[in-house]
Amino acid sequence: MLKTISIIDAKNHVDEEVKIGVWLTNKRSSGKIAFLQLRDGTAFFQGVVVKNNVSEEVFTLAKEVKQEESLYVTGTIHEDQRSPFGYEIELSGIEKVGESENYPISPKKHGVDFLMDHRHLWLRSKRQFAVMKIRNEVIRATYEFFNKEGFIKIDAPILTGSAPEGTTELFHTKYFDKDAYLSQSGQLYEEAGAMAYGKVFSFGPTFRAEKSKTRRHLIEFWMIEPEMAFMHQEESLEVQEKYIAFLVQSVIDNCTYELGILERDINVLKRYTELPFPRISYDEAVEMLQKSGEFPDVEWGEDFGSPEETYLAEHFSKPVFVINYPKAIKPFYMKPHPTREDVVICADLLAPEGYGEIIGGSERATDPEFLEAQIEKAGLNKDDYQWYLDLRRYGSVPHSGFGLGLERAITWITGEEHIREAIPFPRLLNRIYP
């Protein structure tokens, strides 16, 4: 009986006859030889059917099989140095499992809108396979990193009664007879966890009710949010850069095949593992922009948009921290600067190559009276935040945290041009899935 294997394991079965369950992605023929491009969810490789070595029935099926039909194929694995994968299978048998008529995503090039309308099928394509495998590796590496660093995972609620980032970007719903919102962030709950367990993180869905068609914004995305007790901002920045370098190195080590599919330059990625990352102040960033001559309208006190972030990041060969932004443009919970009234202790990590902010973080305010005043100033109901103020009333300590948006980080690591192209999953598009 033939052994059934996955394509990714072909290297372990050279010159052996095996059986694999596959789908056909494309095909071509040259006289008495048919070349079938096959996938099974673990990798892509080529099946070769030589007319003189198989039955007439098998060769006819090889010529007639349609795109995305599912098959059981049998044959012998050979090394193939011409192939990026390195192996192919010389087929001796083909068994059709499932039909596929008029598959809509043909091998020709399609526009993004068309592909997004068929994203349930687009996931099968080679580039999306590579992106999603890298996404899976980043998720795996995230858990490994925080486990090694002594963090405990605490899941924050998805339905919340309060807003950590302000009320303008909230999805409103009803929790029976009470107002509730889809979570903008798990941060406030993670702060409670940090006061109990020292170092915690959450990893879950986040929602922003902000219509956008830019390459960098999503309605729903996944956020990694660590919170750390007895930690000041500079110590937090060291954790952040270690985390980013660990993610990138894990992708380099474990996703060489997928990076090759995406034609992502590994030498460029290696630069992002070199620590420490540079740090500049918001003041210095504004000065750089003003002196460039490209941003004559930039003034101190404004947040940076995509062009400004791109300009700043391109001055460095790796991600750069911009620290201590104006208090007026940041959320209520950030710790005020000890010597300046106009800025808070925070940082954004800007990625090179035009991808902008991938991490936002800060040291958290610890004075309950200051926080209560900030909550009122933000137009929030302070009664909803009494539990949050309790964290400062009962044994408060210096603590810091940050958030990384998974999808934007994946887009940067993979080098894709648009976040929609990087993650073609239903939850990630600013339209309702039918």
mmCIF file of N, CA and C in Angstrom, residues 48-159:
data_model
loop_
_atom_site.group_PDB
_atom_site.id
_atom_site.type_symbol
_atom_site.label_atom_id
_atom_site.label_comp_id
_atom_site.label_asym_id
_atom_site.label_seq_id
_atom_site.Cartn_x
_atom_site.Cartn_y
_atom_site.Cartn_z
ATOM 1 N N VAL A 48 4.572 15.618 -13.345
ATOM 2 C CA VAL A 48 4.925 15.364 -14.744
ATOM 3 C C VAL A 48 4.305 14.042 -15.172
ATOM 4 N N VAL A 49 3.593 14.092 -16.302
ATOM 5 C CA VAL A 49 2.973 12.879 -16.833
ATOM 6 C C VAL A 49 3.578 12.602 -18.214
ATOM 7 N N VAL A 50 4.304 11.497 -18.331
ATOM 8 C CA VAL A 50 4.940 11.111 -19.599
ATOM 9 C C VAL A 50 4.058 10.058 -20.278
ATOM 10 N N LYS A 51 3.599 10.368 -21.481
ATOM 11 C CA LYS A 51 2.627 9.521 -22.169
ATOM 12 C C LYS A 51 3.084 8.073 -22.292
ATOM 13 N N ASN A 52 4.343 7.887 -22.593
ATOM 14 C CA ASN A 52 4.841 6.523 -22.820
ATOM 15 C C ASN A 52 4.951 5.713 -21.535
ATOM 16 N N ASN A 53 4.844 6.384 -20.371
ATOM 17 C CA ASN A 53 5.027 5.687 -19.089
ATOM 18 C C ASN A 53 3.726 5.450 -18.336
ATOM 19 N N VAL A 54 2.608 5.887 -18.903
ATOM 20 C CA VAL A 54 1.323 5.720 -18.215
ATOM 21 C C VAL A 54 0.295 5.165 -19.191
ATOM 22 N N SER A 55 -0.838 4.771 -18.644
ATOM 23 C CA SER A 55 -1.917 4.274 -19.502
ATOM 24 C C SER A 55 -2.521 5.423 -20.288
ATOM 25 N N GLU A 56 -3.201 5.068 -21.376
ATOM 26 C CA GLU A 56 -3.869 6.089 -22.193
ATOM 27 C C GLU A 56 -4.918 6.837 -21.372
ATOM 28 N N GLU A 57 -5.587 6.134 -20.469
ATOM 29 C CA GLU A 57 -6.611 6.750 -19.622
ATOM 30 C C GLU A 57 -6.009 7.828 -18.723
ATOM 31 N N VAL A 58 -4.868 7.521 -18.116
ATOM 32 C CA VAL A 58 -4.219 8.487 -17.219
ATOM 33 C C VAL A 58 -3.755 9.709 -17.995
ATOM 34 N N PHE A 59 -3.150 9.485 -19.194
ATOM 35 C CA PHE A 59 -2.647 10.636 -19.951
ATOM 36 C C PHE A 59 -3.799 11.501 -20.454
ATOM 37 N N THR A 60 -4.894 10.884 -20.859
ATOM 38 C CA THR A 60 -6.069 11.654 -21.296
ATOM 39 C C THR A 60 -6.620 12.488 -20.144
ATOM 40 N N LEU A 61 -6.694 11.895 -18.939
ATOM 41 C CA LEU A 61 -7.176 12.637 -17.773
ATOM 42 C C LEU A 61 -6.252 13.803 -17.453
ATOM 43 N N ALA A 62 -4.924 13.597 -17.585
ATOM 44 C CA ALA A 62 -3.963 14.670 -17.337
ATOM 45 C C ALA A 62 -4.169 15.832 -18.299
ATOM 46 N N LYS A 63 -4.555 15.528 -19.523
ATOM 47 C CA LYS A 63 -4.780 16.587 -20.517
ATOM 48 C C LYS A 63 -6.113 17.293 -20.294
ATOM 49 N N GLU A 64 -7.083 16.591 -19.695
ATOM 50 C CA GLU A 64 -8.444 17.137 -19.596
ATOM 51 C C GLU A 64 -8.791 17.711 -18.226
ATOM 52 N N VAL A 65 -8.009 17.409 -17.211
ATOM 53 C CA VAL A 65 -8.342 17.860 -15.861
ATOM 54 C C VAL A 65 -8.392 19.391 -15.812
ATOM 55 N N LYS A 66 -9.347 19.911 -15.035
ATOM 56 C CA LYS A 66 -9.605 21.358 -15.023
ATOM 57 C C LYS A 66 -9.037 22.013 -13.767
ATOM 58 N N GLN A 67 -8.847 23.329 -13.877
ATOM 59 C CA GLN A 67 -8.296 24.105 -12.765
ATOM 60 C C GLN A 67 -9.140 23.934 -11.503
ATOM 61 N N GLU A 68 -8.474 23.654 -10.407
ATOM 62 C CA GLU A 68 -9.032 23.484 -9.068
ATOM 63 C C GLU A 68 -9.858 22.209 -8.886
ATOM 64 N N GLU A 69 -9.804 21.294 -9.848
ATOM 65 C CA GLU A 69 -10.362 19.974 -9.570
ATOM 66 C C GLU A 69 -9.457 19.278 -8.552
ATOM 67 N N SER A 70 -10.082 18.508 -7.680
ATOM 68 C CA SER A 70 -9.323 17.797 -6.650
ATOM 69 C C SER A 70 -9.016 16.384 -7.112
ATOM 70 N N LEU A 71 -7.837 15.911 -6.729
ATOM 71 C CA LEU A 71 -7.326 14.656 -7.257
ATOM 72 C C LEU A 71 -6.571 13.884 -6.183
ATOM 73 N N TYR A 72 -6.501 12.589 -6.345
ATOM 74 C CA TYR A 72 -5.468 11.779 -5.714
ATOM 75 C C TYR A 72 -4.468 11.435 -6.807
ATOM 76 N N VAL A 73 -3.209 11.741 -6.584
ATOM 77 C CA VAL A 73 -2.188 11.397 -7.566
ATOM 78 C C VAL A 73 -1.199 10.432 -6.930
ATOM 79 N N THR A 74 -0.683 9.546 -7.734
ATOM 80 C CA THR A 74 0.381 8.634 -7.304
ATOM 81 C C THR A 74 1.549 8.794 -8.253
ATOM 82 N N GLY A 75 2.728 8.581 -7.710
ATOM 83 C CA GLY A 75 3.907 8.725 -8.544
ATOM 84 C C GLY A 75 5.175 8.710 -7.709
ATOM 85 N N THR A 76 6.292 8.968 -8.370
ATOM 86 C CA THR A 76 7.612 8.899 -7.741
ATOM 87 C C THR A 76 8.194 10.303 -7.590
ATOM 88 N N ILE A 77 8.681 10.594 -6.393
ATOM 89 C CA ILE A 77 9.275 11.898 -6.107
ATOM 90 C C ILE A 77 10.693 11.952 -6.665
ATOM 91 N N HIS A 78 11.009 13.069 -7.351
ATOM 92 C CA HIS A 78 12.365 13.309 -7.853
ATOM 93 C C HIS A 78 12.836 14.693 -7.418
ATOM 94 N N GLU A 79 14.131 14.833 -7.252
ATOM 95 C CA GLU A 79 14.690 16.168 -7.048
ATOM 96 C C GLU A 79 14.585 16.946 -8.353
ATOM 97 N N ASP A 80 14.366 18.272 -8.229
ATOM 98 C CA ASP A 80 14.269 19.136 -9.405
ATOM 99 C C ASP A 80 14.920 20.469 -9.056
ATOM 100 N N GLN A 81 16.185 20.604 -9.398
ATOM 101 C CA GLN A 81 16.928 21.798 -9.027
ATOM 102 C C GLN A 81 16.457 23.036 -9.771
ATOM 103 N N ARG A 82 15.725 22.864 -10.843
ATOM 104 C CA ARG A 82 15.197 24.021 -11.577
ATOM 105 C C ARG A 82 14.011 24.654 -10.867
ATOM 106 N N SER A 83 13.371 23.899 -10.003
ATOM 107 C CA SER A 83 12.168 24.359 -9.320
ATOM 108 C C SER A 83 12.522 25.080 -8.026
ATOM 109 N N PRO A 84 11.848 26.185 -7.711
ATOM 110 C CA PRO A 84 12.079 26.846 -6.419
ATOM 111 C C PRO A 84 11.793 25.925 -5.241
ATOM 112 N N PHE A 85 10.861 24.982 -5.433
ATOM 113 C CA PHE A 85 10.538 24.051 -4.360
ATOM 114 C C PHE A 85 11.603 22.962 -4.225
ATOM 115 N N GLY A 86 12.200 22.588 -5.359
ATOM 116 C CA GLY A 86 13.301 21.630 -5.318
ATOM 117 C C GLY A 86 12.929 20.195 -5.618
ATOM 118 N N TYR A 87 11.621 19.912 -5.779
ATOM 119 C CA TYR A 87 11.178 18.531 -6.011
ATOM 120 C C TYR A 87 9.972 18.540 -6.943
ATOM 121 N N GLU A 88 9.750 17.419 -7.609
ATOM 122 C CA GLU A 88 8.564 17.224 -8.421
ATOM 123 C C GLU A 88 8.149 15.766 -8.313
ATOM 124 N N ILE A 89 6.995 15.438 -8.888
ATOM 125 C CA ILE A 89 6.517 14.056 -8.858
ATOM 126 C C ILE A 89 6.232 13.606 -10.283
ATOM 127 N N GLU A 90 6.808 12.483 -10.664
ATOM 128 C CA GLU A 90 6.492 11.862 -11.952
ATOM 129 C C GLU A 90 5.286 10.956 -11.717
ATOM 130 N N LEU A 91 4.162 11.325 -12.334
ATOM 131 C CA LEU A 91 2.892 10.679 -12.022
ATOM 132 C C LEU A 91 2.725 9.365 -12.777
ATOM 133 N N SER A 92 2.164 8.400 -12.044
ATOM 134 C CA SER A 92 1.809 7.125 -12.658
ATOM 135 C C SER A 92 0.305 6.891 -12.611
ATOM 136 N N GLY A 93 -0.394 7.635 -11.742
ATOM 137 C CA GLY A 93 -1.836 7.476 -11.636
ATOM 138 C C GLY A 93 -2.515 8.756 -11.206
ATOM 139 N N ILE A 94 -3.740 8.978 -11.694
ATOM 140 C CA ILE A 94 -4.549 10.147 -11.329
ATOM 141 C C ILE A 94 -5.971 9.678 -11.084
ATOM 142 N N GLU A 95 -6.533 10.075 -9.947
ATOM 143 C CA GLU A 95 -7.923 9.757 -9.616
ATOM 144 C C GLU A 95 -8.652 11.062 -9.297
ATOM 145 N N LYS A 96 -9.691 11.360 -10.065
ATOM 146 C CA LYS A 96 -10.438 12.586 -9.824
ATOM 147 C C LYS A 96 -11.337 12.408 -8.602
ATOM 148 N N VAL A 97 -11.327 13.425 -7.718
ATOM 149 C CA VAL A 97 -12.135 13.389 -6.494
ATOM 150 C C VAL A 97 -13.311 14.343 -6.598
ATOM 151 N N GLY A 98 -13.051 15.583 -6.998
ATOM 152 C CA GLY A 98 -14.107 16.586 -7.087
ATOM 153 C C GLY A 98 -13.999 17.408 -8.352
ATOM 154 N N GLU A 99 -15.176 17.744 -8.935
ATOM 155 C CA GLU A 99 -15.220 18.501 -10.183
ATOM 156 C C GLU A 99 -14.996 19.989 -9.930
ATOM 157 N N SER A 100 -14.588 20.717 -10.970
ATOM 158 C CA SER A 100 -14.475 22.172 -10.926
ATOM 159 C C SER A 100 -14.740 22.705 -12.323
ATOM 160 N N GLU A 101 -15.890 23.356 -12.480
ATOM 161 C CA GLU A 101 -16.267 23.898 -13.786
ATOM 162 C C GLU A 101 -16.189 25.415 -13.763
ATOM 163 N N ASN A 102 -15.479 25.982 -14.736
ATOM 164 C CA ASN A 102 -15.426 27.433 -14.918
ATOM 165 C C ASN A 102 -14.942 28.155 -13.657
ATOM 166 N N TYR A 103 -13.830 27.697 -13.098
ATOM 167 C CA TYR A 103 -13.257 28.354 -11.913
ATOM 168 C C TYR A 103 -13.015 29.823 -12.232
ATOM 169 N N PRO A 104 -13.544 30.752 -11.411
ATOM 170 C CA PRO A 104 -13.543 32.173 -11.794
ATOM 171 C C PRO A 104 -12.180 32.843 -11.793
ATOM 172 N N ILE A 105 -11.236 32.362 -10.980
ATOM 173 C CA ILE A 105 -9.929 33.028 -10.914
ATOM 174 C C ILE A 105 -8.965 32.268 -11.814
ATOM 175 N N SER A 106 -8.977 32.612 -13.072
ATOM 176 C CA SER A 106 -8.108 31.955 -14.046
ATOM 177 C C SER A 106 -6.665 32.410 -13.838
ATOM 178 N N PRO A 107 -5.694 31.751 -14.477
ATOM 179 C CA PRO A 107 -4.284 32.124 -14.277
ATOM 180 C C PRO A 107 -3.925 33.533 -14.749
ATOM 181 N N LYS A 108 -4.781 34.180 -15.530
ATOM 182 C CA LYS A 108 -4.461 35.541 -15.969
ATOM 183 C C LYS A 108 -4.540 36.505 -14.786
ATOM 184 N N LYS A 109 -4.033 37.720 -14.979
ATOM 185 C CA LYS A 109 -4.005 38.708 -13.907
ATOM 186 C C LYS A 109 -5.394 39.300 -13.702
ATOM 187 N N HIS A 110 -5.775 39.491 -12.422
ATOM 188 C CA HIS A 110 -7.071 40.067 -12.082
ATOM 189 C C HIS A 110 -6.876 41.288 -11.186
ATOM 190 N N GLY A 111 -7.850 42.201 -11.225
ATOM 191 C CA GLY A 111 -7.816 43.367 -10.353
ATOM 192 C C GLY A 111 -8.141 42.998 -8.921
ATOM 193 N N VAL A 112 -7.714 43.876 -7.990
ATOM 194 C CA VAL A 112 -7.917 43.601 -6.569
ATOM 195 C C VAL A 112 -9.404 43.507 -6.233
ATOM 196 N N ASP A 113 -10.222 44.395 -6.807
ATOM 197 C CA ASP A 113 -11.656 44.363 -6.495
ATOM 198 C C ASP A 113 -12.276 43.022 -6.896
ATOM 199 N N PHE A 114 -11.919 42.520 -8.067
ATOM 200 C CA PHE A 114 -12.427 41.219 -8.495
ATOM 201 C C PHE A 114 -11.976 40.122 -7.537
ATOM 202 N N LEU A 115 -10.717 40.167 -7.171
ATOM 203 C CA LEU A 115 -10.185 39.147 -6.270
ATOM 204 C C LEU A 115 -10.842 39.222 -4.894
ATOM 205 N N MET A 116 -11.109 40.429 -4.414
ATOM 206 C CA MET A 116 -11.751 40.553 -3.111
ATOM 207 C C MET A 116 -13.186 40.044 -3.145
ATOM 208 N N ASP A 117 -13.855 40.191 -4.274
ATOM 209 C CA ASP A 117 -15.202 39.635 -4.406
ATOM 210 C C ASP A 117 -15.183 38.108 -4.429
ATOM 211 N N HIS A 118 -14.027 37.544 -4.709
ATOM 212 C CA HIS A 118 -13.874 36.087 -4.736
ATOM 213 C C HIS A 118 -12.815 35.643 -3.717
ATOM 214 N N ARG A 119 -12.729 36.367 -2.613
ATOM 215 C CA ARG A 119 -11.628 36.111 -1.694
ATOM 216 C C ARG A 119 -11.721 34.751 -1.017
ATOM 217 N N HIS A 120 -12.926 34.167 -0.986
ATOM 218 C CA HIS A 120 -13.051 32.813 -0.443
ATOM 219 C C HIS A 120 -12.307 31.804 -1.325
ATOM 220 N N LEU A 121 -12.111 32.148 -2.580
ATOM 221 C CA LEU A 121 -11.329 31.308 -3.492
ATOM 222 C C LEU A 121 -9.898 31.819 -3.656
ATOM 223 N N TRP A 122 -9.734 33.140 -3.543
ATOM 224 C CA TRP A 122 -8.405 33.757 -3.704
ATOM 225 C C TRP A 122 -7.407 33.195 -2.690
ATOM 226 N N LEU A 123 -7.918 32.774 -1.551
ATOM 227 C CA LEU A 123 -7.044 32.186 -0.536
ATOM 228 C C LEU A 123 -6.243 31.007 -1.073
ATOM 229 N N ARG A 124 -6.717 30.388 -2.136
ATOM 230 C CA ARG A 124 -6.036 29.213 -2.686
ATOM 231 C C ARG A 124 -4.807 29.575 -3.509
ATOM 232 N N SER A 125 -4.661 30.846 -3.884
ATOM 233 C CA SER A 125 -3.585 31.229 -4.798
ATOM 234 C C SER A 125 -2.234 31.197 -4.098
ATOM 235 N N LYS A 126 -1.196 31.194 -4.895
ATOM 236 C CA LYS A 126 0.147 30.970 -4.377
ATOM 237 C C LYS A 126 0.614 32.090 -3.461
ATOM 238 N N ARG A 127 0.378 33.343 -3.861
ATOM 239 C CA ARG A 127 0.826 34.461 -3.025
ATOM 240 C C ARG A 127 0.061 34.494 -1.705
ATOM 241 N N GLN A 128 -1.227 34.243 -1.769
ATOM 242 C CA GLN A 128 -2.006 34.269 -0.523
ATOM 243 C C GLN A 128 -1.621 33.106 0.388
ATOM 244 N N PHE A 129 -1.314 31.972 -0.219
ATOM 245 C CA PHE A 129 -0.777 30.854 0.553
ATOM 246 C C PHE A 129 0.467 31.288 1.322
ATOM 247 N N ALA A 130 1.377 31.966 0.620
ATOM 248 C CA ALA A 130 2.636 32.379 1.252
ATOM 249 C C ALA A 130 2.380 33.373 2.380
ATOM 250 N N VAL A 131 1.496 34.343 2.136
ATOM 251 C CA VAL A 131 1.204 35.347 3.156
ATOM 252 C C VAL A 131 0.578 34.704 4.390
ATOM 253 N N MET A 132 -0.386 33.821 4.176
ATOM 254 C CA MET A 132 -1.078 33.222 5.315
ATOM 255 C C MET A 132 -0.175 32.273 6.099
ATOM 256 N N LYS A 133 0.766 31.619 5.414
ATOM 257 C CA LYS A 133 1.733 30.780 6.135
ATOM 258 C C LYS A 133 2.654 31.657 6.981
ATOM 259 N N ILE A 134 3.050 32.804 6.445
ATOM 260 C CA ILE A 134 3.885 33.733 7.224
ATOM 261 C C ILE A 134 3.082 34.309 8.379
ATOM 262 N N ARG A 135 1.820 34.618 8.133
ATOM 263 C CA ARG A 135 0.955 35.100 9.223
ATOM 264 C C ARG A 135 0.889 34.060 10.346
ATOM 265 N N ASN A 136 0.744 32.805 9.969
ATOM 266 C CA ASN A 136 0.681 31.740 10.967
ATOM 267 C C ASN A 136 1.988 31.657 11.756
ATOM 268 N N GLU A 137 3.106 31.844 11.081
ATOM 269 C CA GLU A 137 4.399 31.805 11.767
ATOM 270 C C GLU A 137 4.545 32.977 12.739
ATOM 271 N N VAL A 138 4.071 34.162 12.342
ATOM 272 C CA VAL A 138 4.137 35.319 13.239
ATOM 273 C C VAL A 138 3.285 35.078 14.480
ATOM 274 N N ILE A 139 2.122 34.465 14.313
ATOM 275 C CA ILE A 139 1.272 34.138 15.462
ATOM 276 C C ILE A 139 1.979 33.136 16.370
ATOM 277 N N ARG A 140 2.545 32.092 15.771
ATOM 278 C CA ARG A 140 3.260 31.091 16.572
ATOM 279 C C ARG A 140 4.425 31.724 17.327
ATOM 280 N N ALA A 141 5.189 32.567 16.628
ATOM 281 C CA ALA A 141 6.350 33.202 17.250
ATOM 282 C C ALA A 141 5.941 34.175 18.342
ATOM 283 N N THR A 142 4.783 34.813 18.178
ATOM 284 C CA THR A 142 4.287 35.726 19.214
ATOM 285 C C THR A 142 4.080 34.981 20.528
ATOM 286 N N TYR A 143 3.403 33.862 20.466
ATOM 287 C CA TYR A 143 3.190 33.082 21.681
ATOM 288 C C TYR A 143 4.517 32.601 22.264
ATOM 289 N N GLU A 144 5.431 32.182 21.413
ATOM 290 C CA GLU A 144 6.730 31.714 21.906
ATOM 291 C C GLU A 144 7.474 32.841 22.616
ATOM 292 N N PHE A 145 7.475 34.025 22.008
ATOM 293 C CA PHE A 145 8.209 35.147 22.589
ATOM 294 C C PHE A 145 7.666 35.509 23.968
ATOM 295 N N PHE A 146 6.357 35.709 24.058
ATOM 296 C CA PHE A 146 5.804 36.172 25.327
ATOM 297 C C PHE A 146 5.825 35.080 26.396
ATOM 298 N N ASN A 147 5.710 33.834 25.982
ATOM 299 C CA ASN A 147 5.868 32.758 26.954
ATOM 300 C C ASN A 147 7.286 32.726 27.518
ATOM 301 N N LYS A 148 8.275 32.876 26.639
ATOM 302 C CA LYS A 148 9.669 32.878 27.091
ATOM 303 C C LYS A 148 9.976 34.070 27.985
ATOM 304 N N GLU A 149 9.290 35.195 27.731
ATOM 305 C CA GLU A 149 9.530 36.409 28.505
ATOM 306 C C GLU A 149 8.724 36.447 29.797
ATOM 307 N N GLY A 150 7.958 35.400 30.080
ATOM 308 C CA GLY A 150 7.246 35.315 31.345
ATOM 309 C C GLY A 150 5.897 36.002 31.390
ATOM 310 N N PHE A 151 5.270 36.194 30.228
ATOM 311 C CA PHE A 151 3.954 36.823 30.164
ATOM 312 C C PHE A 151 2.849 35.781 30.322
ATOM 313 N N ILE A 152 1.718 36.210 30.824
ATOM 314 C CA ILE A 152 0.506 35.395 30.895
ATOM 315 C C ILE A 152 -0.515 35.983 29.922
ATOM 316 N N LYS A 153 -1.157 35.144 29.126
ATOM 317 C CA LYS A 153 -2.178 35.627 28.196
ATOM 318 C C LYS A 153 -3.511 35.769 28.922
ATOM 319 N N ILE A 154 -4.090 36.959 28.816
ATOM 320 C CA ILE A 154 -5.409 37.242 29.382
ATOM 321 C C ILE A 154 -6.290 37.755 28.252
ATOM 322 N N ASP A 155 -7.421 37.114 28.042
ATOM 323 C CA ASP A 155 -8.318 37.503 26.947
ATOM 324 C C ASP A 155 -9.254 38.606 27.404
ATOM 325 N N ALA A 156 -9.139 39.754 26.763
ATOM 326 C CA ALA A 156 -10.019 40.878 27.067
ATOM 327 C C ALA A 156 -11.369 40.659 26.386
ATOM 328 N N PRO A 157 -12.453 41.204 26.940
ATOM 329 C CA PRO A 157 -13.774 41.030 26.326
ATOM 330 C C PRO A 157 -13.875 41.737 24.983
ATOM 331 N N ILE A 158 -14.678 41.187 24.094
ATOM 332 C CA ILE A 158 -14.914 41.811 22.792
ATOM 333 C C ILE A 158 -16.048 42.827 22.896
ATOM 334 N N LEU A 159 -17.060 42.547 23.720
ATOM 335 C CA LEU A 159 -18.107 43.527 24.017
ATOM 336 C C LEU A 159 -17.703 44.302 25.258
#
